[in-house]
Short mmCIF file of C-alpha atoms in Angstrom, two decimals:
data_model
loop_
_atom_site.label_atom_id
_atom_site.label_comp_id
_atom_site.label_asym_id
_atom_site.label_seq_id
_atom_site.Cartn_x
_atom_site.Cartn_y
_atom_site.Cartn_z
CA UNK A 28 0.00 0.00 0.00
CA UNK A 29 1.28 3.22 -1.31
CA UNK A 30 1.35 5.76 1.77
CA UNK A 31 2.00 9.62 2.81
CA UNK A 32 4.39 10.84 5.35
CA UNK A 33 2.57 13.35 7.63
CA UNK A 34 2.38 14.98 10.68
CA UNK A 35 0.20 15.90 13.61
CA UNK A 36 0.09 19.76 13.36
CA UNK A 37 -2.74 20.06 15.96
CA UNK A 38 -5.44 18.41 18.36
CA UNK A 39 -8.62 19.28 18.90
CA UNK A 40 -10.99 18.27 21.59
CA UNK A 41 -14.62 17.69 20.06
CA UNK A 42 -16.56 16.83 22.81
CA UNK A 43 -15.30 14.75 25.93
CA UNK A 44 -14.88 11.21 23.53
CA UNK A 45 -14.17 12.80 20.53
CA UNK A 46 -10.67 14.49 19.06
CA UNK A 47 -9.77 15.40 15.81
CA UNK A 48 -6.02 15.86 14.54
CA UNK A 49 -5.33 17.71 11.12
CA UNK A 50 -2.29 16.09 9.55
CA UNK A 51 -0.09 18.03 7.46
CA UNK A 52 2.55 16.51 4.90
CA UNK A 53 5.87 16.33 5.82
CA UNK A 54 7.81 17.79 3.26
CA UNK A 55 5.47 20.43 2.13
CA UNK A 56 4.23 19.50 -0.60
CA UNK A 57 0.70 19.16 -1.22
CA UNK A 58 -1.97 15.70 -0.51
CA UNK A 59 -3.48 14.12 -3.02
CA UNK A 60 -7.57 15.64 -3.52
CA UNK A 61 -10.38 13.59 -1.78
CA UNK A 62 -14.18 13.26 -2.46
CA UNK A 63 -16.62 13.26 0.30
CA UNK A 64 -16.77 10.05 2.01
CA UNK A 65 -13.30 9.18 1.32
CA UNK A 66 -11.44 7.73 4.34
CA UNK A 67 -7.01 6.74 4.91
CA UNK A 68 -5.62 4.42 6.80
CA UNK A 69 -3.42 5.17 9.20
CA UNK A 70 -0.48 3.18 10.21
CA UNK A 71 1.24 3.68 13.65
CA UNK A 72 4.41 2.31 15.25
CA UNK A 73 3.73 0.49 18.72
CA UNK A 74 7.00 -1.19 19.64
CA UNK A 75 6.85 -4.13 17.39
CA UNK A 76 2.76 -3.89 16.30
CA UNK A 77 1.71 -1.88 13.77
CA UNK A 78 -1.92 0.05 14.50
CA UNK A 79 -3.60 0.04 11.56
CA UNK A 80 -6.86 1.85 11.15
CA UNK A 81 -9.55 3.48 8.50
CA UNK A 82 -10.75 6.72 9.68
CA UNK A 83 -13.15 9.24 7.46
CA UNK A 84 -11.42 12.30 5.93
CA UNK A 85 -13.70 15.35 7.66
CA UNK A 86 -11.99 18.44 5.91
CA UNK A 87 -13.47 19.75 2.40
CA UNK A 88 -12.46 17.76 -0.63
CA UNK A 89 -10.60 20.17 -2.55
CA UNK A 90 -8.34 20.98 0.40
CA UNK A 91 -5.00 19.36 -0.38
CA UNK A 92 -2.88 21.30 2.34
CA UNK A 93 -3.91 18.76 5.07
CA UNK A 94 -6.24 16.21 6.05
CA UNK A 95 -8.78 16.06 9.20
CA UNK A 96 -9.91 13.26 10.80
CA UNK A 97 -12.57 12.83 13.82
CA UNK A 98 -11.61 9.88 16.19
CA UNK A 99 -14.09 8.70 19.52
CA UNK A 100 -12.08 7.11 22.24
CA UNK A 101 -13.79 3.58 22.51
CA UNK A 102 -13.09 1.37 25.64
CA UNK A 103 -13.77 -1.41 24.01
CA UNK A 104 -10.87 -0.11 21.58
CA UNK A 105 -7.72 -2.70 20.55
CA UNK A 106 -5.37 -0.37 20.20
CA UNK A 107 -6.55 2.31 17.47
CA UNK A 108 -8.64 5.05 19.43
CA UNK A 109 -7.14 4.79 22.47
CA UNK A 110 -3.47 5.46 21.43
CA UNK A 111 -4.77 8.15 19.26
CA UNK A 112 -6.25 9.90 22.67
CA UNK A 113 -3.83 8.99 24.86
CA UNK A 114 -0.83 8.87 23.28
CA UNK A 115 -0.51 11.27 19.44
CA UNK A 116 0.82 14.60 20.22
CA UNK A 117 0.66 17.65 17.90
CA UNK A 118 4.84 16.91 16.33
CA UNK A 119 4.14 13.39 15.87
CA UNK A 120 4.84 11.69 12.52
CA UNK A 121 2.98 8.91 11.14
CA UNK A 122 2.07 7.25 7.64
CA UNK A 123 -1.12 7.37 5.98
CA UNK A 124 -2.48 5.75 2.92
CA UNK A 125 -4.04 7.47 -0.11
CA UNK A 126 -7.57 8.46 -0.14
CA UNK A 127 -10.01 5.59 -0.54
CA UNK A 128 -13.77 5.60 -1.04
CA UNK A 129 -16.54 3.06 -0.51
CA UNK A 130 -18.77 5.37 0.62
CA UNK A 131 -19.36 7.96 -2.10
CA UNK A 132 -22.03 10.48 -2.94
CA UNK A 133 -23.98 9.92 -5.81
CA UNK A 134 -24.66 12.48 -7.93
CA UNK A 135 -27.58 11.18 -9.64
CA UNK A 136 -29.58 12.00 -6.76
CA UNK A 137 -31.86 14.52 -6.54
CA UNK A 138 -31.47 14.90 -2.75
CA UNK A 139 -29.76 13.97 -0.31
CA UNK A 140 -30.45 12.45 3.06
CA UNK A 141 -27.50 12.21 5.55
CA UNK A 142 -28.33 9.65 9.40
CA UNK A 143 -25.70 9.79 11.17
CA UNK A 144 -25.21 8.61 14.96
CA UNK A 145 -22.16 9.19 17.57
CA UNK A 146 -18.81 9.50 15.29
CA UNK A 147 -20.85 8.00 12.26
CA UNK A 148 -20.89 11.68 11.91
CA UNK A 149 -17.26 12.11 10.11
CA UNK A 150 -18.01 11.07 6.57
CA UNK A 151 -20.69 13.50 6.05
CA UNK A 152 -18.71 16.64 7.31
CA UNK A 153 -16.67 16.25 4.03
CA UNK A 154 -19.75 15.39 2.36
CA UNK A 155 -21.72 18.60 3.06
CA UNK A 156 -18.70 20.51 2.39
CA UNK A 157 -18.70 19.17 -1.06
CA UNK A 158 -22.64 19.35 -1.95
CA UNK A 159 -22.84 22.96 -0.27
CA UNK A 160 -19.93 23.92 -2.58
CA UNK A 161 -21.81 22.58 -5.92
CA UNK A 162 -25.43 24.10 -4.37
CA UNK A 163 -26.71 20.84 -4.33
CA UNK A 164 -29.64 19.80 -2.21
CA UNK A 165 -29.07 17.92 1.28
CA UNK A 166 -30.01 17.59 4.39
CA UNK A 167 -28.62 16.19 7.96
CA UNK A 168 -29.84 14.06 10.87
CA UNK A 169 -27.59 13.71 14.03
CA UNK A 170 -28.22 11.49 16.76
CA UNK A 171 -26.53 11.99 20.00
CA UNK A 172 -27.11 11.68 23.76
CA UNK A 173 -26.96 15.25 24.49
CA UNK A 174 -25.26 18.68 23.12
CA UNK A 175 -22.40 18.52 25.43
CA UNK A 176 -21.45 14.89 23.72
CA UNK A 177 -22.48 16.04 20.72
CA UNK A 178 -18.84 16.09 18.04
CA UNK A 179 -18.50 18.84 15.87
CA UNK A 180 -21.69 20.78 17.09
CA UNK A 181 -20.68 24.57 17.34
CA UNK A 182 -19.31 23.41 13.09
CA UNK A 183 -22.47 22.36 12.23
CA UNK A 184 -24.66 24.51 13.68
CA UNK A 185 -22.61 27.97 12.23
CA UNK A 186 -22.05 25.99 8.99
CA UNK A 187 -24.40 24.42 7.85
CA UNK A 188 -27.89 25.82 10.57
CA UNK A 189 -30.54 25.18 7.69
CA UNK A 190 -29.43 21.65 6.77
CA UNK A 191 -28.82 19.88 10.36
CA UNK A 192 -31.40 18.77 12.77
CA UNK A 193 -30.11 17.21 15.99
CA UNK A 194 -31.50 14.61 18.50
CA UNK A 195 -30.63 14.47 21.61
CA UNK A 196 -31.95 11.32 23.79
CA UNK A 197 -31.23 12.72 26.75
CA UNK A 198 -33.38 15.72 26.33
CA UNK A 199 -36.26 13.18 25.05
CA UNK A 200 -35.87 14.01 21.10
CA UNK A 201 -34.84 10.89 19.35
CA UNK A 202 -34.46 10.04 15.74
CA UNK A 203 -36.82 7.42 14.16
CA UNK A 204 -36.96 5.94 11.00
CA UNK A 205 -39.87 8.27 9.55
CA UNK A 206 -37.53 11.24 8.45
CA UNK A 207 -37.08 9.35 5.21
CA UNK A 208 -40.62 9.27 4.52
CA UNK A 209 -42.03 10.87 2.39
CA UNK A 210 -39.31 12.97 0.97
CA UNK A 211 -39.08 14.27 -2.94
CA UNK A 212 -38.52 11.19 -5.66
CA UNK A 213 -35.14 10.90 -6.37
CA UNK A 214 -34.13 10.77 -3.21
CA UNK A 215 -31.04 9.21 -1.48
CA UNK A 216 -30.30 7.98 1.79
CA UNK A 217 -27.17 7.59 3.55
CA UNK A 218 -26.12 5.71 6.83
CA UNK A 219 -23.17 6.07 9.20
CA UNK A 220 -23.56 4.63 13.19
CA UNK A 221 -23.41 1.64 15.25
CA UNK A 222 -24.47 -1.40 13.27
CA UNK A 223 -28.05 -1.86 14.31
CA UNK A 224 -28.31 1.45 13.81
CA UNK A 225 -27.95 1.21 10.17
CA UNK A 226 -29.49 -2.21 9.93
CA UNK A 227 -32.75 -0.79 11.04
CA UNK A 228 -32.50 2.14 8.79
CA UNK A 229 -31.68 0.50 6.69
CA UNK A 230 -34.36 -2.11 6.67
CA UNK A 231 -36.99 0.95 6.81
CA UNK A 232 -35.85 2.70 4.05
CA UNK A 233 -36.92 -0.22 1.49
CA UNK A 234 -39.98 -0.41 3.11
CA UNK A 235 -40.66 3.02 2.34
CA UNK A 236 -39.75 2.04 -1.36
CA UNK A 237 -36.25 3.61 -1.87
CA UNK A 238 -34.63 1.53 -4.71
CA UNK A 239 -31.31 -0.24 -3.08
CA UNK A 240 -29.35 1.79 -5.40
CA UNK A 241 -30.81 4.76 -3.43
CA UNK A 242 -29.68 3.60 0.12
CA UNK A 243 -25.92 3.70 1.11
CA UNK A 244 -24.12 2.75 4.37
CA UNK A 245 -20.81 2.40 6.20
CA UNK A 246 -19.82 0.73 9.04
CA UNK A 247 -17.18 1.34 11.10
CA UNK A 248 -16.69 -1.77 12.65
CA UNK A 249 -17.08 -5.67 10.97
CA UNK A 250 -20.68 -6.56 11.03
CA UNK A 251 -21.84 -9.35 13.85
CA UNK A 252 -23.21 -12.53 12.24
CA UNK A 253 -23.04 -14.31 15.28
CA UNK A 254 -20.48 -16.58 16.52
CA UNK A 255 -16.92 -17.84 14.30
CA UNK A 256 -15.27 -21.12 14.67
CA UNK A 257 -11.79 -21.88 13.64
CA UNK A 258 -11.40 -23.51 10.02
CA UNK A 259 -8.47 -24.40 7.45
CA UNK A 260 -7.95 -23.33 4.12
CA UNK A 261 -5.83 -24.59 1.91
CA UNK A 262 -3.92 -22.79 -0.84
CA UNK A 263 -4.51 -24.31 -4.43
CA UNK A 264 -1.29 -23.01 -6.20
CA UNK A 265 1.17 -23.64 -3.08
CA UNK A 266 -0.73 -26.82 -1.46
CA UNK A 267 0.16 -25.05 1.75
CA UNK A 268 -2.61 -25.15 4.61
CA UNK A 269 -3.20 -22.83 6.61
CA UNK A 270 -5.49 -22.68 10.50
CA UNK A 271 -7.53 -19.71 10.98
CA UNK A 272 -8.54 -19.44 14.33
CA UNK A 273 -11.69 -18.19 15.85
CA UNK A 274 -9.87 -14.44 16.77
CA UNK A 275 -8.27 -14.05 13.45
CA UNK A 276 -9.94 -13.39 10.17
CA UNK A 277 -8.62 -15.71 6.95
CA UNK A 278 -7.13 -12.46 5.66
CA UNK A 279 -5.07 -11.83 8.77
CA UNK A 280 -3.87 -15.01 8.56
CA UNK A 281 -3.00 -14.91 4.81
CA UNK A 282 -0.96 -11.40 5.39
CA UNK A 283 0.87 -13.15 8.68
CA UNK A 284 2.28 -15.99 6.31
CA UNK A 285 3.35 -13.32 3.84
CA UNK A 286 0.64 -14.37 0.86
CA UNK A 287 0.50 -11.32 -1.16
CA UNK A 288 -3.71 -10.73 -0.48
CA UNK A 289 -5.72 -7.45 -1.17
CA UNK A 290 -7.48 -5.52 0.93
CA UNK A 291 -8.89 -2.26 1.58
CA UNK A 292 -11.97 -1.51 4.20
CA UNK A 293 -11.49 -4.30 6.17
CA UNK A 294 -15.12 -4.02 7.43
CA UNK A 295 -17.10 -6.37 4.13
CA UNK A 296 -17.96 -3.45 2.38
CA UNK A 297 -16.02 -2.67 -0.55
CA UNK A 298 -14.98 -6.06 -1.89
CA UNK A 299 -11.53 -5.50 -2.68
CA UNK A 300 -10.38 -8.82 -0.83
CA UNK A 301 -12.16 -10.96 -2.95
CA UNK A 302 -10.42 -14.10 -3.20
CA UNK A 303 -12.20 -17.11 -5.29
CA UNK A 304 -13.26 -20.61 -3.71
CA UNK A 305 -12.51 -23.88 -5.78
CA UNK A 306 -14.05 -26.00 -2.89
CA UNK A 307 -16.13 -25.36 0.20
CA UNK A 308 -18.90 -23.47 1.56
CA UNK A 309 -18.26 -20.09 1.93
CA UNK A 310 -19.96 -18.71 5.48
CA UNK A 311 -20.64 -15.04 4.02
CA UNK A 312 -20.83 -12.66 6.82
CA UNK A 313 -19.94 -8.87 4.24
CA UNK A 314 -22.37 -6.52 3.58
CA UNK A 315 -20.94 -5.78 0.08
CA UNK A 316 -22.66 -8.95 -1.56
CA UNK A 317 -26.56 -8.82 -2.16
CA UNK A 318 -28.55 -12.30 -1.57
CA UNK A 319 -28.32 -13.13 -4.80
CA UNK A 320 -24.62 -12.29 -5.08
CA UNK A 321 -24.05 -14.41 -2.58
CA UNK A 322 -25.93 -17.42 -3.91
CA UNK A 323 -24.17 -17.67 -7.24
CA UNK A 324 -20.35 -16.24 -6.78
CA UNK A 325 -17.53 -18.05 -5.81
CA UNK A 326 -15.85 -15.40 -3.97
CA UNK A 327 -15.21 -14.77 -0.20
CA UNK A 328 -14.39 -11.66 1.09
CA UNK A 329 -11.15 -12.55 3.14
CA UNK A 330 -11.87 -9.62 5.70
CA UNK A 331 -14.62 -11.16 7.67
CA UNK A 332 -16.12 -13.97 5.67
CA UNK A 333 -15.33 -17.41 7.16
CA UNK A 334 -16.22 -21.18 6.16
CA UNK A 335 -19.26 -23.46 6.83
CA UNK A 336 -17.44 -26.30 7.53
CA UNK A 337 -13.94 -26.85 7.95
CA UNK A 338 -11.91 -26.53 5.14
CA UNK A 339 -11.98 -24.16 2.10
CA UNK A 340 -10.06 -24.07 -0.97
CA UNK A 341 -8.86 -20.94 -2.21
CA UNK A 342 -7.56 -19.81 -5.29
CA UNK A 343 -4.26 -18.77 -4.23
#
């Protein structure tokens, strides 16, 4: 993966979970442009681990002096958020990645419709920056337990006042599902939040009729299909086998025993792990395949996809 030197040039507290760090280039010279909804991964040295992360770009597109991102402090973290808080100083340098996106606008819509809960609100600062910009039509939901946790909120309220509606639970105003009713044909309707957060709206927003070309999500962590069990593959141009244990996913496995294997989101939702099965049942567990997809292809997503049974062979 092709990365960017940078550094920290400054912290900024959000709200009391949330910071965000701007990240300058290191010799100068100017980052490559992003689109709203783009994200880099960050790589940090810790001792002999590498911390390797997606997080949302949350600065406008067309800025190419530095990048923003928004990080929440999670105590359930592994390693990512938590260093970030506790241990990234304005000075540091680290290596990014170039701009990916698996989350994009589309600009065949007529209107857009941004949900966002907690730090699911980072891909649509960059977003709105980029629609306002082109005097395109939006609008944005933000769910949060109260203005005081609420990232970003002085931002979005000078920015963009007309656009954003918040809901605070704490104060007894919470967002439901019907805000996508009913709004002008051509609509479409974007997702960032916990997981059953975007399942439900998910869910809701086809059974208000929006086409599934009209409904777009991210995730920010691998979906939950329940419990994984430890399987083998083995690898069809090499013979060798390989264990994958219950904690590990096949593609951290693959990378551990240096097989050159592609990647990008991690999470299931952009499908650039695809590896192809010659034998076994693939236990599908990405939100990038549709039903059907996942019916007739041969192709597991390495990230988070797992076997039935025991043993798959791949074609690698």
């Amino acid at each position: 993966m092709a990365t960017v030197g940078v550094v920290v040039e400054e912290v900024k507290k959000q709200s009391p979970q949330v910071k965000s760090f701007k990240l300058a280039p290191v010799d100068g010279s100017k980052l490559p442009r992003s689109s709203g909804g783009a994200h880099v991964t960050t790589s940090i040295q810790n001792g002999q681990e590498i911390i390797e992360r997606n997080y949302s770009l949350t600065n406008d597109p067309d800025e190419t002096d530095y990048y923003e991102i928004g990080i929440r402090r999670s105590d359930e973290s592994k390693g990512g958020s938590i260093f970030w808080h506790d241990r990234i100083k304005e000075g540091d340098q680290l290596e990014i990645s170039y701009p990916k996106n698996h989350f994009p606008l589309s600009f065949s819509a007529k209107h857009h419709v941004f949900i966002a809960a907690g730090i699911g609100i980072t891909p649509f600062l960059a977003m709105a920056s980029e629609l306002k910009k082109k005097n395109k039509s939006f609008e944005l939901h933000y769910a949060a337990p109260s203005q005081e946790l609420c990232a970003f909120y002085s931002f979005l309220s000078s920015t963009y006042s007309a656009e954003t509606h918040f809901y605070f639970s704490r104060t007894g105003k919470r967002m439901t599902t019907d805000l996508m009713d009913n709004q002008p044909i051509g609509t479409h309707v974007y997702f960032c939040g916990p997981e059953t957060m975007v399942k439900e709206y998910a869910e809701a927003a086809k059974s208000y009729g929006y086409p599934e070309k009209n409904i777009h999500f991210e995730l920010f962590t691998p979906p939950d299909f329940g419990p994984v069990y430890p399987f083998e593959v083995k690898l069809q141009n090499s013979n060798k086998v390989l264990q994958v244990p219950e904690e590990e996913s096949l593609l951290d496995v693959l990378l551990k025993n240096n097989i050159e294997a592609p990647y990008s989101c991690k999470m299931g939702g952009c499908g650039s792990c695809a590896v192809e099965v010659l034998e076994g049942d693939i236990d599908h567990r990405d939100v990038f395949f549709t039903e059907e997809e996942r019916k007739e292809t041969k192709d597991i997503l390495t990230c988070v996809s797992r076997a039935k049974n025991d043993c798959l062979v791949l074609n690698l």
